[in-house]
C-alpha positions as MATLAB code, in Angstrom:
seq = 'HRRVGGRHRARQKGGAKLAAAALIVVAAAGAAYGFRAEIRKLIRKEPAVVATPLPAPSGTPTPATTTAAPEPSPTRGRLVVHGTGDVNLDPDYIPAFRTHGYAHAWSGLGGLFERDHLTIVNLECAASKLGSAIPKDFTFRCDPEALPAAKRAGVEVANLGNNHSGDFGKDALLDSRRNLRRAGIEPVGAGKDERQATRPALFDLEGWRVAVLGFGGIVPEPGWIAGPNHPGMADGDDIAKMTDAVRRAKRQADVVFVTIHWGVELDTEPRPDDIERAHAMIEAGADAIFGHHAHRLQPMAVYRDRPIFWGLGNFVWPATSEAGATTAVARVVVTPEGRIRGKLLPARIESHGHPVLVR';
ca = [
     -42.247  -25.343    9.804;
     -45.460  -23.894    7.718;
     -47.359  -26.604    5.972;
     -51.077  -24.089    5.926;
     -52.253  -20.939    4.267;
     -53.601  -18.572    1.438;
     -56.621  -17.249    2.283;
     -57.134  -14.259   -0.445;
     -58.899  -11.275    0.832;
     -60.864  -10.065   -1.645;
     -61.067   -6.724   -0.077;
     -57.886   -6.231    1.395;
     -57.770   -2.102    1.841;
     -54.575   -2.703    3.409;
     -53.639    0.491    5.581;
     -52.523    3.371    4.707;
     -48.837    1.927    6.508;
     -48.950   -1.096    3.908;
     -49.130    1.113    1.497;
     -46.438    3.008    2.303;
     -44.801    0.383    3.501;
     -45.048   -1.111   -0.931;
     -44.949    1.955   -2.521;
     -41.576    2.833   -0.310;
     -40.190   -0.734   -1.311;
     -40.660    0.459   -5.041;
     -39.387    3.915   -4.869;
     -35.976    2.845   -3.151;
     -35.871   -0.294   -6.150;
     -36.314    2.051   -8.318;
     -33.747    4.915   -7.032;
     -31.123    1.823   -6.585;
     -31.996    0.404  -10.612;
     -32.969    3.120  -12.818;
     -36.283    0.679  -13.461;
     -38.134    3.815  -15.282;
     -35.227    4.153  -17.540;
     -34.745   -0.045  -18.128;
     -38.489    0.266  -19.520;
     -38.140    2.201  -21.484;
     -35.139    0.256  -23.497;
     -37.067   -2.549  -22.783;
     -40.011   -1.288  -24.937;
     -38.263   -0.065  -28.136;
     -38.726   -2.407  -30.750;
     -36.848   -5.709  -30.299;
     -37.180   -9.051  -33.581;
     -39.599  -11.640  -31.612;
     -38.175  -14.745  -30.160;
     -39.794  -18.209  -29.839;
     -39.272  -20.839  -27.265;
     -39.250  -23.712  -27.894;
     -39.785  -25.944  -25.394;
     -37.989  -29.954  -25.748;
     -39.601  -32.838  -25.270;
     -40.268  -33.340  -21.531;
     -37.691  -36.177  -19.880;
     -39.040  -39.508  -20.472;
     -38.259  -42.712  -17.341;
     -36.307  -42.657  -14.412;
     -33.462  -39.653  -14.418;
     -29.646  -41.785  -15.065;
     -28.085  -41.397  -11.735;
     -25.755  -38.215  -11.526;
     -22.231  -40.240  -11.699;
     -23.763  -41.663  -14.928;
     -25.199  -38.309  -16.734;
     -22.857  -36.272  -18.569;
     -23.296  -32.567  -18.289;
     -24.518  -30.684  -21.616;
     -22.079  -29.903  -24.217;
     -21.729  -26.300  -24.105;
     -22.774  -24.631  -27.320;
     -19.793  -22.546  -29.670;
     -22.107  -19.791  -29.840;
     -24.138  -18.233  -27.054;
     -26.274  -14.919  -27.419;
     -27.939  -13.080  -24.681;
     -31.007  -14.062  -22.946;
     -33.712  -11.762  -21.849;
     -35.905  -14.102  -18.672;
     -39.617  -12.278  -17.521;
     -41.018  -13.483  -14.273;
     -44.620  -12.511  -13.121;
     -46.414  -12.332   -9.682;
     -50.402  -14.386   -8.644;
     -52.325  -14.554  -11.912;
     -55.190  -15.401  -12.009;
     -57.878  -15.309  -15.554;
     -61.715  -15.970  -13.169;
     -64.122  -14.011  -14.714;
     -65.897  -14.147  -12.006;
     -63.334  -12.699  -10.079;
     -62.290  -10.485  -12.297;
     -65.240   -9.746  -14.289;
     -63.864   -7.203  -16.900;
     -62.447  -10.028  -18.931;
     -66.437  -10.708  -20.063;
     -65.881   -7.086  -21.051;
     -62.801   -6.580  -22.823;
     -61.795  -10.324  -23.249;
     -59.011  -12.612  -21.980;
     -56.074  -10.319  -24.071;
     -57.248   -7.185  -21.524;
     -54.688   -8.739  -18.836;
     -51.649   -8.203  -21.405;
     -52.604   -5.460  -23.165;
     -50.916   -2.693  -20.846;
     -47.179   -4.322  -20.649;
     -46.743   -2.650  -24.405;
     -45.621   -6.771  -25.610;
     -42.921   -6.642  -23.722;
     -43.003  -10.344  -23.340;
     -43.467  -11.091  -26.826;
     -40.171   -9.339  -26.853;
     -38.276  -11.390  -24.318;
     -37.145  -15.721  -24.987;
     -39.125  -16.438  -21.599;
     -41.729  -15.697  -19.560;
     -42.873  -17.633  -17.056;
     -45.694  -16.485  -14.769;
     -47.596  -18.567  -11.800;
     -51.706  -18.809  -12.646;
     -53.462  -19.040   -9.122;
     -56.614  -20.506  -11.176;
     -57.611  -24.127  -12.244;
     -57.590  -23.826  -15.662;
     -60.383  -26.393  -16.424;
     -64.038  -26.817  -16.679;
     -64.206  -30.140  -14.789;
     -64.619  -30.436  -11.051;
     -66.753  -28.890   -8.581;
     -64.734  -26.493   -5.890;
     -63.473  -28.143   -2.656;
     -64.877  -26.232    0.475;
     -62.581  -23.366    0.961;
     -63.358  -19.695    0.848;
     -61.632  -18.291   -2.035;
     -61.758  -21.096   -5.280;
     -60.433  -19.828   -8.633;
     -61.635  -21.227  -12.128;
     -60.523  -19.901  -15.913;
     -61.970  -20.772  -18.424;
     -59.170  -22.882  -21.200;
     -60.464  -20.679  -23.606;
     -58.381  -17.923  -21.782;
     -54.714  -19.563  -21.939;
     -54.077  -18.521  -26.449;
     -53.968  -15.097  -25.080;
     -51.911  -15.227  -22.662;
     -49.423  -17.616  -25.424;
     -49.921  -14.701  -28.186;
     -48.575  -11.856  -25.689;
     -45.152  -14.296  -24.673;
     -46.187  -16.615  -22.111;
     -44.118  -20.218  -22.342;
     -44.591  -21.236  -18.558;
     -47.383  -21.155  -15.933;
     -46.369  -22.262  -12.456;
     -48.824  -24.605  -11.286;
     -47.519  -25.271   -7.379;
     -50.104  -23.176   -5.586;
     -52.691  -22.746   -3.123;
     -55.817  -22.641   -6.318;
     -54.642  -25.089   -8.937;
     -56.409  -27.693   -7.095;
     -59.533  -25.768   -6.062;
     -61.227  -27.677   -8.895;
     -60.090  -31.287   -7.087;
     -57.077  -33.688   -8.762;
     -59.040  -34.116  -12.557;
     -59.254  -30.718  -13.123;
     -55.666  -30.324  -12.002;
     -54.644  -32.528  -14.700;
     -56.696  -31.167  -16.879;
     -55.087  -27.976  -16.377;
     -52.215  -29.253  -17.245;
     -53.301  -30.829  -20.188;
     -54.819  -27.539  -21.183;
     -51.844  -25.099  -20.738;
     -49.817  -27.567  -22.657;
     -52.798  -27.813  -25.750;
     -52.331  -23.714  -26.059;
     -48.141  -24.039  -26.536;
     -47.538  -23.185  -22.595;
     -46.074  -25.664  -20.360;
     -47.582  -26.401  -17.162;
     -44.423  -26.918  -13.786;
     -44.877  -27.385  -10.442;
     -48.182  -30.180  -10.836;
     -48.349  -33.136  -11.809;
     -49.640  -36.667  -11.634;
     -46.720  -37.428   -9.267;
     -44.072  -36.071   -7.212;
     -41.949  -36.772  -10.559;
     -43.796  -35.070  -12.687;
     -44.617  -32.426  -10.767;
     -40.656  -31.684   -9.758;
     -39.847  -32.395  -13.897;
     -38.790  -29.226  -15.602;
     -39.696  -28.074  -18.348;
     -36.838  -27.645  -20.223;
     -35.969  -24.787  -23.456;
     -33.247  -24.467  -26.136;
     -32.778  -20.572  -26.776;
     -29.465  -18.868  -28.108;
     -27.197  -22.292  -27.619;
     -28.221  -22.192  -24.220;
     -30.858  -25.078  -22.448;
     -32.951  -23.657  -20.319;
     -34.675  -25.698  -17.618;
     -37.800  -24.037  -15.447;
     -38.941  -25.476  -12.015;
     -41.499  -24.814  -10.086;
     -42.677  -25.347   -6.449;
     -45.564  -24.645   -3.729;
     -44.984  -23.772    0.097;
     -48.666  -22.592    0.206;
     -50.363  -25.373    1.171;
     -54.182  -25.612    2.363;
     -55.469  -28.489    2.894;
     -53.807  -32.533    3.191;
     -53.520  -34.067   -0.008;
     -52.130  -31.092   -2.152;
     -48.577  -31.934   -2.245;
     -48.004  -34.952   -5.110;
     -46.778  -37.986   -4.086;
     -45.648  -41.167   -5.793;
     -48.189  -43.065   -6.679;
     -50.781  -39.894   -6.246;
     -51.416  -36.385   -7.902;
     -50.850  -32.740   -6.309;
     -47.725  -29.596   -6.809;
     -44.364  -29.718   -5.774;
     -43.651  -29.708   -2.314;
     -41.956  -26.115   -2.139;
     -40.780  -26.845    1.785;
     -38.788  -30.137    1.796;
     -35.927  -28.556    1.158;
     -34.081  -31.510    0.606;
     -36.671  -32.716   -2.310;
     -36.116  -29.435   -3.764;
     -32.772  -28.899   -3.828;
     -32.288  -32.410   -5.816;
     -35.143  -31.563   -8.308;
     -32.716  -29.110   -8.844;
     -30.042  -30.172   -9.006;
     -31.692  -32.789  -11.707;
     -32.967  -29.873  -13.532;
     -29.082  -28.249  -13.640;
     -28.022  -31.701  -15.151;
     -29.834  -31.189  -18.260;
     -29.521  -27.546  -18.423;
     -26.997  -24.717  -18.543;
     -29.354  -21.960  -16.524;
     -32.147  -23.208  -13.937;
     -34.852  -20.995  -12.514;
     -36.801  -21.426  -10.476;
     -40.905  -20.075   -9.508;
     -42.052  -21.107   -6.209;
     -45.127  -20.038   -4.062;
     -44.104  -19.327   -0.496;
     -44.283  -16.591    2.389;
     -46.714  -14.868    4.082;
     -50.011  -12.716    2.593;
     -49.404   -9.246    3.363;
     -45.581   -9.166    3.918;
     -43.401   -7.147    2.557;
     -39.951   -9.079    3.130;
     -39.578  -12.448    3.701;
     -39.339  -14.386    6.265;
     -36.388  -16.551    7.668;
     -37.680  -20.190    6.385;
     -37.824  -19.076    2.941;
     -34.690  -17.278    2.939;
     -33.013  -21.075    3.289;
     -34.799  -22.644    0.951;
     -33.741  -20.029   -1.493;
     -29.546  -20.301   -0.528;
     -30.459  -23.767   -0.827;
     -31.511  -23.635   -4.251;
     -29.185  -21.302   -5.356;
     -26.852  -23.572   -4.049;
     -27.840  -27.112   -6.000;
     -27.886  -24.577   -8.716;
     -31.475  -22.600   -9.389;
     -29.570  -19.535  -10.656;
     -32.856  -16.912  -10.236;
     -35.739  -17.984   -8.630;
     -39.538  -16.001   -8.630;
     -41.151  -15.457   -5.621;
     -45.187  -15.251   -4.903;
     -47.559  -15.540   -2.803;
     -47.600  -12.503   -0.493;
     -49.337  -10.564   -2.802;
     -47.238   -7.202   -1.897;
     -43.821   -6.959   -3.895;
     -41.356   -7.361   -2.034;
     -37.669   -6.395   -2.842;
     -34.845   -8.308   -5.049;
     -31.877   -9.710   -3.466;
     -28.387  -11.441   -4.717;
     -26.966  -14.920   -3.273;
     -23.702  -15.776   -4.759;
     -24.425  -13.574   -8.543;
     -27.508  -14.843   -8.557;
     -31.225  -12.480   -8.221;
     -33.844  -13.467   -5.681;
     -37.074  -12.249   -5.721;
     -39.112  -12.719   -3.029;
     -42.375  -11.747   -3.822;
     -43.418  -10.030   -6.545;
     -47.241   -9.541   -5.511;
     -49.737   -9.628   -8.010;
     -49.879   -9.330  -11.444;
     -53.381   -9.950  -13.634;
     -55.409   -9.238  -10.533;
     -58.169   -6.813   -8.753;
     -56.713   -3.818   -7.798;
     -57.817   -3.694   -4.704;
     -55.714   -1.355   -2.606;
     -53.092    0.727   -3.499;
     -50.439   -2.168   -1.993;
     -52.228   -4.267   -3.506;
     -51.929   -2.548   -6.905;
     -47.963   -2.252   -6.253;
     -46.097   -4.248   -8.756;
     -43.546   -5.372  -10.567;
     -42.024   -7.388  -13.432;
     -38.959  -10.131  -12.316;
     -36.303   -9.094  -15.852;
     -33.246  -11.343  -15.789;
     -30.228  -10.852  -18.285;
     -28.268  -14.138  -19.147;
     -25.232  -12.755  -21.153;
     -23.406  -15.085  -23.934;
     -20.372  -15.605  -20.900;
     -22.888  -16.651  -18.451;
     -22.800  -13.429  -16.245;
     -26.708  -13.129  -14.582;
     -28.471  -10.215  -13.380;
     -31.277   -8.728  -12.326;
     -33.764   -5.908  -12.050;
     -37.863   -5.201  -11.454;
     -39.202   -3.077  -13.777;
     -41.657   -1.824  -12.137;
     -45.557   -2.129  -13.342;
     -49.211   -1.004  -11.917;
     -52.421   -2.531  -12.042;
     -54.519    0.207  -13.709;
     -58.369   -1.100  -13.379;
     -59.461   -4.919  -12.415;
     -57.065   -7.424  -14.110;
     -54.873   -4.911  -16.147;
     -51.320   -4.661  -15.116;
     -49.345   -1.448  -16.514;
     -45.490   -1.016  -17.229;
     -44.560    2.363  -14.968;
     -42.639    4.598  -17.115;
];
């Protein structure tokens, strides 16, 4: 039962074998799914779509036995949702932001996230000026002023269920939630207590009600997990709690997405415990899972017709090795009839903090 980890290697060279393995994953994925052609389709001009968050539920969730499922919409449209791996907006870690501004993080994507319905990222830093660094090998903080650029680029949801959102203490963690919401980005995966940390972000999109949940399975020190009366991240190791949160979200929404920080750094394939978690969440009602933490791109799988992106690698991150710079955007399409399809759109971190779609 893995509960510790999360060291980042600031100058990891990766080695020829790791670089080759990551490139093989991308090459195989491209051959299987025709990603380059898909990117050309995605970058065509499409009308902008605004995702409007619904008010967060209040009070204790109604028991399942008395909660009706959402009423089906008479007209439902096609949904396009994107998910990414690790996003780090710390200018001390990525000094390019001081030179080029925070929009530099998103300028290589051709407006991809502006044209979809929902974009979900894993924010791997405290978005707050509060607190002081806790004793860890790597601590990341970004100025809240970095968040409006992310919102303008089309980011609507940020996962704080990871091993860096609490790097500057609990006050900074909760301040990060507030700052994200002020910027128009919904925080998931962490909160003032367990209930808030496992509460979904809810959206009404194209006749669908969509829920997004965040979890973190990488625990760098005791007290990182949210409890009944203390702040922290949503527990990404406890299958019973995770599936309960998914079931509660499914009672409120038609479609449920999960973004989760898990796995082992530098792995290029999922571990058995994370496969168990993913399958359990899909059986509970999750419709797609976006994984991250390994800092290496991992393949997509399908379980019960639902896509699982085991590891989306680095995204807005330093380009310190070929393997670490090889990444992708997860794309999920929900058809009007409710069919769900997943694809990987290949990308590369061409310079520090600057991912670019591969055409």
